Tab-separated table of C-alpha atoms and ligand atoms in Angstrom:
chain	number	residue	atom	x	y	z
A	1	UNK	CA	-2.481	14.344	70.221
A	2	UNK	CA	1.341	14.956	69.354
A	3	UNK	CA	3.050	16.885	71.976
A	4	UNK	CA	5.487	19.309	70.116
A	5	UNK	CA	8.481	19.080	72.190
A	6	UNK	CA	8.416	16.022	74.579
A	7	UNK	CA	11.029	14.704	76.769
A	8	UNK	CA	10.553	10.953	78.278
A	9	UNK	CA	12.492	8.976	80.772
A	10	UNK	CA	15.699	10.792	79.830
A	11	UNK	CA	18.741	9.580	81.681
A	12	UNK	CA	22.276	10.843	81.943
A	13	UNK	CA	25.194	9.360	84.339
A	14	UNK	CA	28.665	9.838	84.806
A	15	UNK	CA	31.284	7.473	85.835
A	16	UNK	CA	33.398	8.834	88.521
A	17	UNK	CA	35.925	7.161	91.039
A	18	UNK	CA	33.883	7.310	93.777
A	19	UNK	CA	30.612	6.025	91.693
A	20	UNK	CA	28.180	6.684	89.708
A	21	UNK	CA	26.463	10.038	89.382
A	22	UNK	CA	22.698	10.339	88.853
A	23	UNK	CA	22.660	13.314	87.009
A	24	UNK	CA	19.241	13.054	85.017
A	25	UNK	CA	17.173	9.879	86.529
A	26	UNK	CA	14.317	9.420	84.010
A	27	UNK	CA	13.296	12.936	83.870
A	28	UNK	CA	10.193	13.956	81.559
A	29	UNK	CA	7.796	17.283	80.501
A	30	UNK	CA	6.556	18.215	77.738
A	31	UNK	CA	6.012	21.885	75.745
A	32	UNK	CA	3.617	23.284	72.966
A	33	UNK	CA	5.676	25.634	70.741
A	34	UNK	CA	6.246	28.885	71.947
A	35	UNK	CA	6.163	28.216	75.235
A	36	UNK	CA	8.723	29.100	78.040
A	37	UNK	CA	9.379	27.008	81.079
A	38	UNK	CA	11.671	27.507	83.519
A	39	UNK	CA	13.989	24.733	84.748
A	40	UNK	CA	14.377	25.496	88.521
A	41	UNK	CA	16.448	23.502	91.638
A	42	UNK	CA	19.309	24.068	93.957
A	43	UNK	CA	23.205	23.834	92.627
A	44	UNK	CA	24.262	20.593	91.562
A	45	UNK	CA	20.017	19.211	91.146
A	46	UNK	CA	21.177	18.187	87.035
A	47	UNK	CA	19.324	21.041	84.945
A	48	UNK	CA	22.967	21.667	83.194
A	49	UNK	CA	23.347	17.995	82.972
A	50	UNK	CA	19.320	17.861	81.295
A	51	UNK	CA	20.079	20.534	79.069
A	52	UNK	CA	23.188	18.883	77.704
A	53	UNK	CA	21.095	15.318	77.654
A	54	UNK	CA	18.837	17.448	75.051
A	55	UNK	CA	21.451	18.672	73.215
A	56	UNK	CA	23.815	15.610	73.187
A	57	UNK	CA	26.524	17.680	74.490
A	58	UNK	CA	28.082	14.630	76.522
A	59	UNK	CA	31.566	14.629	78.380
A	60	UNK	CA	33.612	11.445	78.417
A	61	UNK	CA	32.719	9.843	81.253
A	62	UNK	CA	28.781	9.296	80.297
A	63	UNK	CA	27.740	5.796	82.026
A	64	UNK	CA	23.999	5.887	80.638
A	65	UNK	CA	22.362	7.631	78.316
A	66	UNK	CA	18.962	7.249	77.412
A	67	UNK	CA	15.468	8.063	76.925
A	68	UNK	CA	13.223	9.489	74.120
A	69	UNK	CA	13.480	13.127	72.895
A	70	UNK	CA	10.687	13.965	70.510
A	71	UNK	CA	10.995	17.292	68.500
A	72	UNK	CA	7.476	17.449	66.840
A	73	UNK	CA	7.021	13.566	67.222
A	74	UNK	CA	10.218	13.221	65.845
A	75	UNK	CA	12.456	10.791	68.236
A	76	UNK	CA	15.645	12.410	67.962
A	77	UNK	CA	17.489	10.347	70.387
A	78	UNK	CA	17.462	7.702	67.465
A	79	UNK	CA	19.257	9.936	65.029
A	80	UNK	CA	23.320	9.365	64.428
A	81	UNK	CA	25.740	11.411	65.890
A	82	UNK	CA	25.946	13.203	62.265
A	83	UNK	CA	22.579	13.884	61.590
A	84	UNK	CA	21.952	15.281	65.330
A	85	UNK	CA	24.776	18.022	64.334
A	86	UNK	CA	23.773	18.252	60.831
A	87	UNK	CA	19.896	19.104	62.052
A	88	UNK	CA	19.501	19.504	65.469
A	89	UNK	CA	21.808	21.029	67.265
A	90	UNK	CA	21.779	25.040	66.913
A	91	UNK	CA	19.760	24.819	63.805
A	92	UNK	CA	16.539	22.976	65.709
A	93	UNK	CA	17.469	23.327	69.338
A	94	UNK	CA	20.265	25.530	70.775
A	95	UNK	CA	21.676	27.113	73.538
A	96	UNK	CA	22.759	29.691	76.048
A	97	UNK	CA	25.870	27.795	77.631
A	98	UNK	CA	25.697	28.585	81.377
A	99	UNK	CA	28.348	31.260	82.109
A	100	UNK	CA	28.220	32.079	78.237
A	101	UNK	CA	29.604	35.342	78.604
A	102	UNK	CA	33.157	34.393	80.051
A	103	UNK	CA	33.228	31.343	77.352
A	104	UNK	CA	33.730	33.614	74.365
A	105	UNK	CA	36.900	33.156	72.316
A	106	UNK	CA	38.758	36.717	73.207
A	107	UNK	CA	40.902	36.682	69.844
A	108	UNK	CA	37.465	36.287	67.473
A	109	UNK	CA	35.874	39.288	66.569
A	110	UNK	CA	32.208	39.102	68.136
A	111	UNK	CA	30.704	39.344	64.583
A	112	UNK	CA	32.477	36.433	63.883
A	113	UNK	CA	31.175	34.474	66.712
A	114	UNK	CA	28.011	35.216	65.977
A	115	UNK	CA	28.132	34.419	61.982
A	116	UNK	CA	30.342	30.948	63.007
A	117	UNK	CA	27.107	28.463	63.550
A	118	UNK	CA	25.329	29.982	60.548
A	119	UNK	CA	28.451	29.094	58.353
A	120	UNK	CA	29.168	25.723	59.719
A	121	UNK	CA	25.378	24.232	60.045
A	122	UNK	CA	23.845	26.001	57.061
A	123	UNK	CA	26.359	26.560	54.985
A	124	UNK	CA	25.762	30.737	54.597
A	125	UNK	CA	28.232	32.789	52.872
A	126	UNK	CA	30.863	34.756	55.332
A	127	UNK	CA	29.254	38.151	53.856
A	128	UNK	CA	25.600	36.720	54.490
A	129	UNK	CA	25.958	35.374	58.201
A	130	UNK	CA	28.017	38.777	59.056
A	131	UNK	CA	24.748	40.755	57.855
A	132	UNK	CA	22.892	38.420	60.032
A	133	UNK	CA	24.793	38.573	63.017
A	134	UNK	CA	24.882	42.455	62.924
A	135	UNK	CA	20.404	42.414	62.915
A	136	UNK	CA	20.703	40.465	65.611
A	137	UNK	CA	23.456	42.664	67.478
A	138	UNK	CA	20.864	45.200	67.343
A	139	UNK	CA	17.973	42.560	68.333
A	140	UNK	CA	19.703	42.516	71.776
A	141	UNK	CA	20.267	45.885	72.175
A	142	UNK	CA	24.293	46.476	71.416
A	143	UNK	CA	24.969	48.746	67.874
A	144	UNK	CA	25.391	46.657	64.968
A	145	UNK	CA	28.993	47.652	64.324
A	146	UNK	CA	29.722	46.023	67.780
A	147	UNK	CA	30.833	42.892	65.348
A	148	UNK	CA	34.233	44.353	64.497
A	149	UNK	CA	35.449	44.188	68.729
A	150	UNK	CA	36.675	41.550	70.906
A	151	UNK	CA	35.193	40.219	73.698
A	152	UNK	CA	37.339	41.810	76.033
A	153	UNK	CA	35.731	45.429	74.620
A	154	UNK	CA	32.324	44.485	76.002
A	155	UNK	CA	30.472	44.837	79.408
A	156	UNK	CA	29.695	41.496	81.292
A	157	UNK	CA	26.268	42.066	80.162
A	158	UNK	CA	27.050	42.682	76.223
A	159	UNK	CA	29.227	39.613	76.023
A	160	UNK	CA	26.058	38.082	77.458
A	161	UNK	CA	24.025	39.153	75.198
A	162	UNK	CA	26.441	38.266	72.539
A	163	UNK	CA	25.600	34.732	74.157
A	164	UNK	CA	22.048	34.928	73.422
A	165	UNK	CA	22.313	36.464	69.872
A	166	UNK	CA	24.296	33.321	69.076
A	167	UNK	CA	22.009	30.956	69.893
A	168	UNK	CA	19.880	32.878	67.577
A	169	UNK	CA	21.814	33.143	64.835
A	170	UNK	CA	19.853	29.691	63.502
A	171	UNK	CA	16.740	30.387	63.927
A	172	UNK	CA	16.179	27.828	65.944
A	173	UNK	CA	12.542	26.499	67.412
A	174	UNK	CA	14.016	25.811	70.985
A	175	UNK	CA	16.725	28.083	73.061
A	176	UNK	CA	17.565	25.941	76.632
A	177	UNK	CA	19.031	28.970	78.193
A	178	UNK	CA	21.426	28.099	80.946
A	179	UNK	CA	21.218	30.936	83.713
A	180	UNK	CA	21.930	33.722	81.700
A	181	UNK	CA	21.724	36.562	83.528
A	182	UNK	CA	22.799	35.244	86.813
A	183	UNK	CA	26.121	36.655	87.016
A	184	UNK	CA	25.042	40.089	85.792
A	185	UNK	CA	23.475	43.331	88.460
A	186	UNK	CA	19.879	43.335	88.875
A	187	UNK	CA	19.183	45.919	86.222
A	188	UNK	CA	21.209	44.196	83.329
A	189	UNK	CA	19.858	41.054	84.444
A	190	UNK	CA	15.921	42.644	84.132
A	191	UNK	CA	17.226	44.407	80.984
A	192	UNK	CA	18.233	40.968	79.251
A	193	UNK	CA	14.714	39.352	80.330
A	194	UNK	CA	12.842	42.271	78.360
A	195	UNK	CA	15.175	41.475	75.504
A	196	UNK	CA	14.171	37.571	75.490
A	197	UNK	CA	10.285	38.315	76.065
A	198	UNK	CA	10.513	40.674	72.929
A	199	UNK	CA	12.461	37.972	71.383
A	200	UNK	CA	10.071	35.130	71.721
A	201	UNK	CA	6.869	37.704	70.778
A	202	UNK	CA	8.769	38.403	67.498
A	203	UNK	CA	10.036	34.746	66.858
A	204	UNK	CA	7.654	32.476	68.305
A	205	UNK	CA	10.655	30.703	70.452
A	206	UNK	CA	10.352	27.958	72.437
A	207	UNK	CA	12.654	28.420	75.464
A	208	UNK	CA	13.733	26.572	78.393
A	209	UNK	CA	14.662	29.042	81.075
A	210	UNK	CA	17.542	27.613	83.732
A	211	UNK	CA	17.659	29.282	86.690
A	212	UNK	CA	17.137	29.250	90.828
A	213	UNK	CA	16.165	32.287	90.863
A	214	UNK	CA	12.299	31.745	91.696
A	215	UNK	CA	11.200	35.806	90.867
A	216	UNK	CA	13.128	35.594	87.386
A	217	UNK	CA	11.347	32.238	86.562
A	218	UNK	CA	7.991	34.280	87.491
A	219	UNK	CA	8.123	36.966	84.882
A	220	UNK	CA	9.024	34.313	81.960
A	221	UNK	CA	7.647	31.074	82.395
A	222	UNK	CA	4.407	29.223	81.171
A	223	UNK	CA	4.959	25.965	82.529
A	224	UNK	CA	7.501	25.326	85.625
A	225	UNK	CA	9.546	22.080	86.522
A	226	UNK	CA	11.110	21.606	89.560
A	227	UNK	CA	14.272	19.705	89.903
A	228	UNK	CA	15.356	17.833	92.913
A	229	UNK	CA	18.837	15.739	93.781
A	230	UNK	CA	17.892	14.360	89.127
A	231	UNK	CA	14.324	14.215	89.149
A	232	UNK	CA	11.635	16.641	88.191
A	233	UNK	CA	9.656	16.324	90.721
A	234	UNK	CA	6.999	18.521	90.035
A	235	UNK	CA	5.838	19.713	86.165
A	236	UNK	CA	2.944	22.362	86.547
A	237	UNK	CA	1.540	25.349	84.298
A	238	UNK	CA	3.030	28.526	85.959
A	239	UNK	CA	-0.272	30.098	87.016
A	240	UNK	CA	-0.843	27.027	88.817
A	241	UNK	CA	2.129	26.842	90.773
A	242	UNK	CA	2.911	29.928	91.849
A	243	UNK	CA	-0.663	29.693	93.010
A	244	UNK	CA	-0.609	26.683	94.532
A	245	UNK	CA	2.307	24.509	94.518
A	246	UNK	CA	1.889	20.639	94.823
A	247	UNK	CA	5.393	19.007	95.717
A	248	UNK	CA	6.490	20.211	99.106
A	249	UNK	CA	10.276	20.792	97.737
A	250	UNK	CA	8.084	23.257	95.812
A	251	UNK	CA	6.136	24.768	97.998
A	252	UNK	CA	9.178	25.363	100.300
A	253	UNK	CA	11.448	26.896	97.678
A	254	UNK	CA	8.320	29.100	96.875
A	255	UNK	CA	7.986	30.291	100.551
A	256	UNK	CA	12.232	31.007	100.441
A	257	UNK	CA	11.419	33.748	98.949
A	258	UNK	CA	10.897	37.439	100.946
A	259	UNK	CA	8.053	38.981	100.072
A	260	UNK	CA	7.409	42.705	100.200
A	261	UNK	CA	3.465	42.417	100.617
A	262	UNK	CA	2.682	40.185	103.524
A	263	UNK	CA	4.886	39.888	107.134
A	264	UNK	CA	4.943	36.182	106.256
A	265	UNK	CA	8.981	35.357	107.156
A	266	UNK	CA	11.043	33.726	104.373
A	267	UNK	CA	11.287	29.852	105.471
A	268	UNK	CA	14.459	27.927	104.727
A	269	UNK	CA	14.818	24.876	103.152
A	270	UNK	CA	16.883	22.815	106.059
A	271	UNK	CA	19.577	20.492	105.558
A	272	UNK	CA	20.986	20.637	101.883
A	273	UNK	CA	20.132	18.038	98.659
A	274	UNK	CA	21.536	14.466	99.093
A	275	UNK	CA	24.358	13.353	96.924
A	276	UNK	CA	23.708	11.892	93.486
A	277	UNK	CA	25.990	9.044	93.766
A	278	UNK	CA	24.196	7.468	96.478
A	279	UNK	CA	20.854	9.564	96.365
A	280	UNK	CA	18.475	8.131	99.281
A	281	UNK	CA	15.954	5.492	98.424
A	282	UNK	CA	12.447	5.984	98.514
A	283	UNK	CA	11.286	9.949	98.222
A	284	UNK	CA	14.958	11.818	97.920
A	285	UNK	CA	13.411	14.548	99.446
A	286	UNK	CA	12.347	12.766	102.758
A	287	UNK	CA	15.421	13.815	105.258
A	288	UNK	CA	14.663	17.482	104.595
A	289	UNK	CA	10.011	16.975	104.048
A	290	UNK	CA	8.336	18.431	107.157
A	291	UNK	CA	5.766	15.713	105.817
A	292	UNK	CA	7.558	12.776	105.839
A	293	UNK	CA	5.238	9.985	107.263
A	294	UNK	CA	5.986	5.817	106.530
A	295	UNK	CA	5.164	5.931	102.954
A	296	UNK	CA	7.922	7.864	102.078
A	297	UNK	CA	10.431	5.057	102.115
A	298	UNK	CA	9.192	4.036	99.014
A	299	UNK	CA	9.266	5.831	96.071
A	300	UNK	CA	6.695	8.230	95.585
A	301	UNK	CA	4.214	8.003	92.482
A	302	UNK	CA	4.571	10.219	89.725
A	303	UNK	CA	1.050	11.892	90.403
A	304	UNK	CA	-0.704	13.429	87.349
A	305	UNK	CA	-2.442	16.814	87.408
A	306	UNK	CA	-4.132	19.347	85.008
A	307	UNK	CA	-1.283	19.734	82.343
A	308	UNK	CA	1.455	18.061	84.427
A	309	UNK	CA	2.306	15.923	87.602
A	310	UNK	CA	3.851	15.991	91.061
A	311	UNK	CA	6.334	12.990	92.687
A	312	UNK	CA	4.955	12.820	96.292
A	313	UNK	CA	2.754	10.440	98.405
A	314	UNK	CA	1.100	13.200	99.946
A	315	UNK	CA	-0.863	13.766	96.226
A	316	UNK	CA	-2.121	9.976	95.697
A	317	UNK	CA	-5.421	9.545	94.523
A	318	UNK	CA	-7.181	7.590	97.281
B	1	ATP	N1	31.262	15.210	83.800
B	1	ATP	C1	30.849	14.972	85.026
B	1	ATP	N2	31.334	13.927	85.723
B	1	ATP	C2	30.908	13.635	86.981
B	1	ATP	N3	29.974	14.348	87.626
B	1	ATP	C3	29.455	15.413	86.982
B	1	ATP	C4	29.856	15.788	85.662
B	1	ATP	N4	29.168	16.897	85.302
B	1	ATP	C5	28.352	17.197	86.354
B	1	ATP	N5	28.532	16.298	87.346
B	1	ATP	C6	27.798	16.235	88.622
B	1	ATP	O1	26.422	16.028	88.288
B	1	ATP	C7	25.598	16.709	89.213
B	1	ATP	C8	24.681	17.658	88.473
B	1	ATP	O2	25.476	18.699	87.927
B	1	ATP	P1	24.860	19.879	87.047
B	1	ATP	O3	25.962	20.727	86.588
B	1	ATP	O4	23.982	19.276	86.025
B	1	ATP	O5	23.972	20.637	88.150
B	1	ATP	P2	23.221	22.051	88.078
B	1	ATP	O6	21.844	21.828	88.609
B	1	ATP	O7	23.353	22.618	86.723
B	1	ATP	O8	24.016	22.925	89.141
B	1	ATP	P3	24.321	24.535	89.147
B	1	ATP	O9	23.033	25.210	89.564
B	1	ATP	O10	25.385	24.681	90.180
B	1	ATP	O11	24.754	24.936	87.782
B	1	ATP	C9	26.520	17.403	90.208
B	1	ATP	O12	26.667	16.555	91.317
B	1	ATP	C10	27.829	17.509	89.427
B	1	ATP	O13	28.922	17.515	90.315
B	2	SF4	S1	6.856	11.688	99.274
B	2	SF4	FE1	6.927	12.028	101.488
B	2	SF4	S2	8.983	12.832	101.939
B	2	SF4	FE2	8.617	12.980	99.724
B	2	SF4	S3	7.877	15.027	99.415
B	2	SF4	FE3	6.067	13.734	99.633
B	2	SF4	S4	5.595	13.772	101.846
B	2	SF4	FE4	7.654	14.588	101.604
B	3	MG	MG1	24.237	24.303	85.977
């Protein structure tokens, strides 16, 4: 059957002076259209790094690049550098920079933020894409005549939201959405999560959700992946794994969290991720696993499940 969004042994490294970083080591999932997942992992684990993999958004120092990126079973890796801007980028697939709100040009009027993508990938009129970007103002809840102010005239969580409604502006099939409430209060940030549910009821919008907050990737997500030190090492349906996790990276990030129902005490994750440059051999996870036993020295298998997989020794099939 042909997956509609599938990602396969995708690799990104840099080239620094003291080595090379593993950003994205072979990383793959797949999604059916309209569904959400949420990317989630400690700082520095690679989801920025996957997202810009996707999206070819590469910095200089790129070592290897690789893997297959299939947008329905279309390899897109294999198109040129042209033809990825032409019809991928923001028109197919965009995105929610992280820390979108404070990257905002503060002498453009927001309106024509907005309108810019729709005039440079799809060749609108100015008059056209300025009608659009005001509907989709109002789509995220700031008054359509919000597109004659600067940035610097908004809220934290308007210019955020001025974030989103860009990577809208397309209609695009896929939004990767890089952590984009996480610098806002707790009621913005559950204000802006309506906004995208409505969103992807009205537009049928595939999203991938970055974020470590576990709660937030609760309320959106279909499918989960968990990052650790540039793998995913586990890929479950949500309902799954906040039911029962598989990996125990997952099942201790899952327990981090304080709950108000039971006295059970939030557990924390010892020890922090290893670094990418040098990441340990065998299971990455294994200085910080309370299960670590012999077999972990070697790399773990890449377990399959109902819908999705788990990296650990602990899962394989005897
Ligand atoms: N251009 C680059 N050159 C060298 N190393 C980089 C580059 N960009 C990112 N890195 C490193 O790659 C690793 C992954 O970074 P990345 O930004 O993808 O992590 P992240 O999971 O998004 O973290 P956070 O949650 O803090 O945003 C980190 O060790 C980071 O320092
Ligand atoms: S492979 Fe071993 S060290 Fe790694 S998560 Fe599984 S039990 Fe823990
Ligand atoms: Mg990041």
């Amino acid at each position: 059957m042909q997956r509609y969004f599938e990602v396969e042994n995708l690799f990104l490294y840099y080239k620094t002076l003291k080595g090379i970083v593993k950003a994205v080591d072979g990383v793959s999932f797949h999604l059916n259209k309209g569904e959400a997942m949420a990317l989630i992992g400690e700082s520095g684990c690679g989801k920025s790094s996957l997202s810009r993999a996707i999206l070819r958004l590469l910095p200089r120092n790129v070592h290897r690049y690789e893997g297959v990126v299939r947008l329905n079973g279309d390899n897109i890796m294999e198109y040129n550098d042209e033809k990825f801007r032409k019809e991928v980028r923001w028109v197919k697939i965009s995105y929610v920079p992280q820390a979108a709100m404070n990257a905002l040009n503060p002498v453009i009027k927001i309106g024509d933020q907005i309108a810019e993508p729709l005039i440079l990938h799809k060749g609108v009129s100015k008059n056209e894409a300025l009608e659009k970007a005001a509907k989709l103002l109002n789509i995220v809840n700031i008054p359509s005549d919000f597109i004659n102010r600067y940035p610097f005239e908004l809220s934290g969580g308007m210019r955020q939201r001025v974030a989103i409604a860009m990577a809208l502006v397309a209609d695009p099939e896929i939004v990767i959405m890089d952590e984009p409430t996480s610098a806002l209060d707790v009621l913005t940030q559950a204000n802006i999560l309506n906004e995208i549910k409505d969103i992807r009821k009205k537009v049928n919008l595939t999203i991938i959700y970055i974020t470590h907050d576990i709660s937030v990737s609760s309320e959106i997500a279909d499918k989960v992946a968990v990052m650790y030190a540039g793998e995913i090492v586990e890929f479950n349906d949500a309902e799954h794994f906040f039911k029962k996790p598989q990996h125990p990276y997952s099942k201790l990030l899952l327990y981090s969290v304080p709950t108000l129902r039971t006295d059970r005490e939030p557990i924390y994750i010892k020890g922090s991720p290893p670094s990418l440059i040098n990441p340990p051999t065998g299971c990455r996870f294994k200085d910080r696993c309370p299960y670590r036993f012999d077999k972990c020295e070697k790399s773990p298998p890449k377990v399959d499940m109902d819908g999705g997989f788990a990296k650990c020794w602990l899962l394989e099939k005897r």
